[in-house]
Amino acid sequence: MDKKGRTLSGVLMVLLLAILLVASIISASMLIPANDVARENSKASENSPVITETESGEWELERVDFIHYVKPENPGSGSKPTSCYKLMGVKWNTLPVNYIINPNNTQGLSESFVTSTISTSAETWDSATSSEILNDAYTVNYTAQYGIQNFQNAIDFGDYPNDGVIAVTSVWYTRVGKQIVEFDMRFNTRFDWGDASVNSSVMDLENIAVHELGHGVGLADIYSTACGYVTMYGYSTEGETSKRTLEQPDITGLQRMYGA
Ligand SMILES: [Zn+2]
């Protein structure tokens, strides 16, 4: 190789390195750390769900987090859907699904209020299909915790470090076969919880529990304001109780997975 050739190959090498550097910066900026995702709810529909973790091993699981935001001033109209429900594309194959409630809370809510409210919410989904999806019987365990992948469906109260996040449900499913194997749910204690039919300034536990359990059985959020009336609409506010009961699109979505 003559001098010119060496110079040319040197220039090409520098160019190649520059391209690689730019490409790696772009791909790094596309990886959004899980904790940063929830910081801003102005574009909640783009921030939820978040597929954050891949776990290898015997089960080859993927995890998806559904983050339920307070309704922003201007939620945007969202993309116009053909129907007001959205399937996650994963579902339970083995029924019924058992779940564990940790009633511990900083809200002054009694164990019986928490357990009966969540059980009622589970029954709301069960009564819309002939399948027994969520077990009528539940377990109470004061050590059960959101966010630990252990094939136990844990529901708890705790701090989620974002004032705009009402609740979060994480769902784990098999990469192959798309079977849900676990959901965990947390009600964010940055809000006051209770029964909004009695006190409209609180976040209604049943209202949010029905919505979150919808994720637990395989339904995704809907963000179009045209679908603002459905239980799986992705925003809520204090005092809201409309999500306690299912609307036809919620039922249609459920029945597509588990039968009429
Ligand atoms: Zn949701």
Short mmCIF file of C-alpha atoms and ligand atoms in Angstrom, two decimals:
data_model
loop_
_atom_site.label_atom_id
_atom_site.label_comp_id
_atom_site.label_asym_id
_atom_site.label_seq_id
_atom_site.Cartn_x
_atom_site.Cartn_y
_atom_site.Cartn_z
CA MET A 1 0.00 0.00 0.00
CA ASP A 2 1.45 3.41 -0.94
CA LYS A 3 1.32 6.50 1.23
CA LYS A 4 -1.90 7.74 -0.38
CA GLY A 5 -3.53 4.36 0.18
CA ARG A 6 -2.52 4.33 3.84
CA THR A 7 -3.89 7.85 4.34
CA LEU A 8 -7.14 6.85 2.67
CA SER A 9 -7.55 3.75 4.82
CA GLY A 10 -6.74 5.85 7.89
CA VAL A 11 -9.46 8.33 6.98
CA LEU A 12 -11.93 5.49 6.40
CA MET A 13 -11.07 3.99 9.80
CA VAL A 14 -11.70 7.34 11.56
CA LEU A 15 -15.01 7.68 9.70
CA LEU A 16 -16.04 4.17 10.70
CA LEU A 17 -15.22 4.85 14.37
CA ALA A 18 -17.20 8.10 14.26
CA ILE A 19 -20.23 6.29 12.81
CA LEU A 20 -20.01 3.59 15.48
CA LEU A 21 -19.78 6.25 18.20
CA VAL A 22 -22.84 8.13 16.93
CA ALA A 23 -24.79 4.88 16.56
CA SER A 24 -24.00 3.84 20.12
CA ILE A 25 -25.05 7.25 21.49
CA ILE A 26 -28.36 7.00 19.60
CA SER A 27 -29.09 3.48 20.81
CA ALA A 28 -28.17 4.39 24.40
CA SER A 29 -30.58 7.32 24.35
CA MET A 30 -33.34 4.95 23.22
CA LEU A 31 -32.92 2.80 26.32
CA ILE A 32 -35.07 4.55 28.90
CA PRO A 33 -34.22 3.62 32.49
CA ALA A 34 -37.33 2.29 34.24
CA ASN A 35 -37.24 4.94 36.97
CA ASP A 36 -37.09 7.82 34.54
CA VAL A 37 -40.03 6.55 32.54
CA ALA A 38 -42.62 7.46 35.14
CA ARG A 39 -41.28 10.92 35.87
CA GLU A 40 -43.48 12.73 33.43
CA ASN A 41 -47.10 11.92 32.73
CA SER A 42 -47.76 14.42 29.96
CA LYS A 43 -47.22 11.63 27.47
CA ALA A 44 -48.45 8.78 29.64
CA SER A 45 -49.68 6.74 26.71
CA GLU A 46 -46.11 6.61 25.46
CA ASN A 47 -44.75 5.83 28.92
CA SER A 48 -47.05 2.93 29.73
CA PRO A 49 -46.77 0.06 29.30
CA VAL A 50 -43.03 -0.29 29.76
CA ILE A 51 -41.31 -3.56 28.97
CA THR A 52 -38.30 -3.29 31.23
CA GLU A 53 -36.89 -6.64 32.07
CA THR A 54 -35.99 -9.85 30.41
CA GLU A 55 -35.27 -12.79 32.59
CA SER A 56 -33.60 -15.83 31.18
CA GLY A 57 -33.49 -19.28 32.66
CA GLU A 58 -35.98 -22.07 32.91
CA TRP A 59 -39.02 -19.90 32.21
CA GLU A 60 -37.73 -17.21 29.83
CA LEU A 61 -40.03 -14.52 31.15
CA GLU A 62 -40.75 -11.00 30.01
CA ARG A 63 -42.17 -8.30 32.24
CA VAL A 64 -44.45 -5.44 31.33
CA ASP A 65 -45.35 -2.57 33.70
CA PHE A 66 -48.66 -0.73 33.39
CA ILE A 67 -48.42 2.64 35.07
CA HIS A 68 -51.73 4.33 35.93
CA TYR A 69 -51.45 8.10 35.87
CA VAL A 70 -53.52 10.95 37.23
CA LYS A 71 -55.44 12.52 34.38
CA PRO A 72 -53.42 15.47 33.07
CA GLU A 73 -54.99 18.87 32.26
CA ASN A 74 -54.88 18.03 28.60
CA PRO A 75 -54.71 14.26 28.11
CA GLY A 76 -54.65 14.59 24.31
CA SER A 77 -57.17 12.79 22.18
CA GLY A 78 -54.97 9.73 21.61
CA SER A 79 -55.02 7.72 18.43
CA LYS A 80 -58.53 6.89 17.29
CA PRO A 81 -59.16 3.21 18.04
CA THR A 82 -61.49 0.90 16.19
CA SER A 83 -62.66 -0.46 19.54
CA CYS A 84 -62.31 0.70 23.14
CA TYR A 85 -60.37 -2.30 24.40
CA LYS A 86 -56.89 -3.60 23.77
CA LEU A 87 -55.57 -7.07 24.47
CA MET A 88 -52.04 -7.41 25.80
CA GLY A 89 -51.59 -10.53 23.68
CA VAL A 90 -50.87 -12.61 26.76
CA LYS A 91 -53.31 -14.44 29.05
CA TRP A 92 -53.62 -16.99 31.80
CA ASN A 93 -53.84 -20.60 30.69
CA THR A 94 -54.37 -22.15 34.11
CA LEU A 95 -57.41 -20.93 36.04
CA PRO A 96 -58.41 -19.82 38.56
CA VAL A 97 -55.70 -17.33 39.42
CA ASN A 98 -54.87 -17.02 43.10
CA TYR A 99 -53.79 -13.74 44.60
CA ILE A 100 -52.32 -12.48 47.84
CA ILE A 101 -53.35 -9.23 49.53
CA ASN A 102 -51.03 -7.37 51.88
CA PRO A 103 -53.50 -5.03 53.63
CA ASN A 104 -50.75 -3.08 55.42
CA ASN A 105 -51.21 0.61 54.67
CA THR A 106 -50.43 4.06 55.99
CA GLN A 107 -53.95 5.19 55.18
CA GLY A 108 -55.84 3.93 58.18
CA LEU A 109 -57.78 1.44 56.03
CA SER A 110 -58.87 -1.69 57.84
CA GLU A 111 -57.90 -5.16 56.69
CA SER A 112 -61.55 -6.01 56.07
CA PHE A 113 -62.09 -2.90 53.94
CA VAL A 114 -59.02 -3.63 51.82
CA THR A 115 -59.68 -7.35 51.35
CA SER A 116 -63.40 -7.05 50.70
CA THR A 117 -62.86 -4.20 48.23
CA ILE A 118 -60.21 -6.09 46.25
CA SER A 119 -62.24 -9.30 46.33
CA THR A 120 -65.30 -7.43 45.05
CA SER A 121 -63.15 -5.94 42.28
CA ALA A 122 -61.93 -9.40 41.26
CA GLU A 123 -65.51 -10.67 41.22
CA THR A 124 -66.46 -7.85 38.84
CA TRP A 125 -64.25 -9.44 36.17
CA ASP A 126 -65.31 -13.00 37.05
CA SER A 127 -68.99 -12.21 36.66
CA ALA A 128 -68.44 -11.03 33.06
CA THR A 129 -67.30 -14.44 31.81
CA SER A 130 -68.22 -18.05 32.48
CA SER A 131 -64.59 -18.77 33.38
CA GLU A 132 -63.54 -18.54 37.00
CA ILE A 133 -60.58 -16.25 36.35
CA LEU A 134 -59.72 -14.88 39.76
CA ASN A 135 -60.21 -17.21 42.68
CA ASP A 136 -63.07 -16.31 45.02
CA ALA A 137 -60.75 -17.21 47.87
CA TYR A 138 -57.70 -15.05 48.45
CA THR A 139 -54.75 -15.11 50.81
CA VAL A 140 -53.85 -12.37 53.29
CA ASN A 141 -50.13 -12.03 53.91
CA TYR A 142 -48.50 -9.04 55.59
CA THR A 143 -45.12 -9.79 54.00
CA ALA A 144 -46.31 -10.09 50.39
CA GLN A 145 -44.64 -7.44 48.27
CA TYR A 146 -45.07 -5.87 44.87
CA GLY A 147 -42.32 -6.33 42.29
CA ILE A 148 -40.75 -9.62 43.25
CA GLN A 149 -40.98 -12.30 40.57
CA ASN A 150 -41.95 -15.41 42.52
CA PHE A 151 -45.06 -16.72 40.72
CA GLN A 152 -47.22 -15.20 43.48
CA ASN A 153 -49.70 -12.49 42.60
CA ALA A 154 -49.07 -9.88 45.27
CA ILE A 155 -51.17 -6.77 45.87
CA ASP A 156 -49.84 -4.15 48.26
CA PHE A 157 -49.70 -0.48 49.23
CA GLY A 158 -46.39 1.32 48.99
CA ASP A 159 -44.46 4.31 47.79
CA TYR A 160 -44.03 4.66 44.06
CA PRO A 161 -41.64 7.58 43.64
CA ASN A 162 -43.84 9.71 41.38
CA ASP A 163 -46.69 11.95 42.55
CA GLY A 164 -48.54 11.43 39.27
CA VAL A 165 -48.67 7.65 39.48
CA ILE A 166 -51.78 6.22 41.15
CA ALA A 167 -50.94 2.54 40.83
CA VAL A 168 -48.76 0.15 38.90
CA THR A 169 -49.34 -3.43 37.80
CA SER A 170 -46.48 -5.58 36.55
CA VAL A 171 -47.24 -8.67 34.52
CA TRP A 172 -44.78 -11.48 33.81
CA TYR A 173 -45.41 -13.85 30.93
CA THR A 174 -43.59 -16.54 29.04
CA ARG A 175 -41.79 -15.33 25.96
CA VAL A 176 -42.85 -18.51 24.19
CA GLY A 177 -46.54 -19.35 24.50
CA LYS A 178 -47.44 -15.89 25.89
CA GLN A 179 -48.83 -17.27 29.14
CA ILE A 180 -49.18 -14.91 32.06
CA VAL A 181 -47.43 -16.45 35.06
CA GLU A 182 -47.67 -13.61 37.57
CA PHE A 183 -49.00 -10.12 38.24
CA ASP A 184 -48.06 -7.79 41.07
CA MET A 185 -49.95 -4.62 41.95
CA ARG A 186 -49.10 -1.60 44.06
CA PHE A 187 -51.34 1.27 45.14
CA ASN A 188 -49.20 4.39 45.52
CA THR A 189 -49.40 5.71 49.08
CA ARG A 190 -48.64 9.23 47.82
CA PHE A 191 -52.44 9.34 47.41
CA ASP A 192 -55.15 9.08 50.04
CA TRP A 193 -57.14 5.91 49.44
CA GLY A 194 -60.61 4.94 50.49
CA ASP A 195 -64.21 4.75 49.37
CA ALA A 196 -64.93 7.73 47.12
CA SER A 197 -68.66 7.14 47.33
CA VAL A 198 -68.32 8.22 50.96
CA ASN A 199 -65.49 10.77 50.57
CA SER A 200 -64.96 12.14 47.08
CA SER A 201 -61.53 13.59 47.88
CA VAL A 202 -59.89 10.15 48.07
CA MET A 203 -58.68 7.81 45.36
CA ASP A 204 -61.30 5.08 45.21
CA LEU A 205 -59.74 1.70 45.95
CA GLU A 206 -62.37 -0.35 44.15
CA ASN A 207 -62.28 1.94 41.10
CA ILE A 208 -58.52 1.52 40.69
CA ALA A 209 -58.43 -2.15 41.74
CA VAL A 210 -60.89 -3.15 39.00
CA HIS A 211 -58.77 -1.29 36.42
CA GLU A 212 -55.50 -2.82 37.64
CA LEU A 213 -56.97 -6.33 37.80
CA GLY A 214 -57.88 -5.83 34.13
CA HIS A 215 -54.13 -5.75 33.47
CA GLY A 216 -53.74 -8.80 35.70
CA VAL A 217 -55.96 -10.82 33.38
CA GLY A 218 -54.53 -9.52 30.09
CA LEU A 219 -56.06 -6.18 29.09
CA ALA A 220 -53.94 -3.15 28.15
CA ASP A 221 -54.69 0.54 28.72
CA ILE A 222 -56.79 2.60 26.35
CA TYR A 223 -55.83 6.28 26.07
CA SER A 224 -58.20 7.68 23.46
CA THR A 225 -60.57 10.24 25.06
CA ALA A 226 -63.30 8.77 22.87
CA CYS A 227 -62.94 5.72 25.15
CA GLY A 228 -62.78 7.74 28.37
CA TYR A 229 -65.81 5.89 29.78
CA VAL A 230 -64.27 2.39 29.83
CA THR A 231 -62.69 0.72 32.85
CA MET A 232 -59.41 0.22 30.98
CA TYR A 233 -59.07 3.97 30.20
CA GLY A 234 -55.55 4.81 31.32
CA TYR A 235 -56.25 7.83 33.54
CA SER A 236 -58.15 8.43 36.76
CA THR A 237 -58.70 11.14 39.36
CA GLU A 238 -59.74 11.35 43.01
CA GLY A 239 -63.44 10.78 43.49
CA GLU A 240 -63.84 8.71 40.32
CA THR A 241 -65.95 5.55 40.73
CA SER A 242 -66.98 4.88 37.12
CA LYS A 243 -64.33 2.16 36.68
CA ARG A 244 -65.97 0.02 39.37
CA THR A 245 -68.30 -1.35 36.72
CA LEU A 246 -67.24 -2.76 33.35
CA GLU A 247 -68.38 -1.27 30.08
CA GLN A 248 -69.15 -3.30 26.98
CA PRO A 249 -65.66 -2.91 25.43
CA ASP A 250 -64.03 -4.17 28.66
CA ILE A 251 -66.35 -7.18 28.61
CA THR A 252 -65.77 -7.85 24.92
CA GLY A 253 -61.99 -7.83 25.47
CA LEU A 254 -62.26 -10.15 28.45
CA GLN A 255 -64.53 -12.59 26.64
CA ARG A 256 -62.21 -12.73 23.63
CA MET A 257 -59.62 -14.20 25.99
CA TYR A 258 -61.70 -16.30 28.38
CA GLY A 259 -65.04 -16.90 26.67
CA ALA A 260 -68.52 -15.47 27.14
ZN ZN B 1 -53.74 0.84 33.42
#
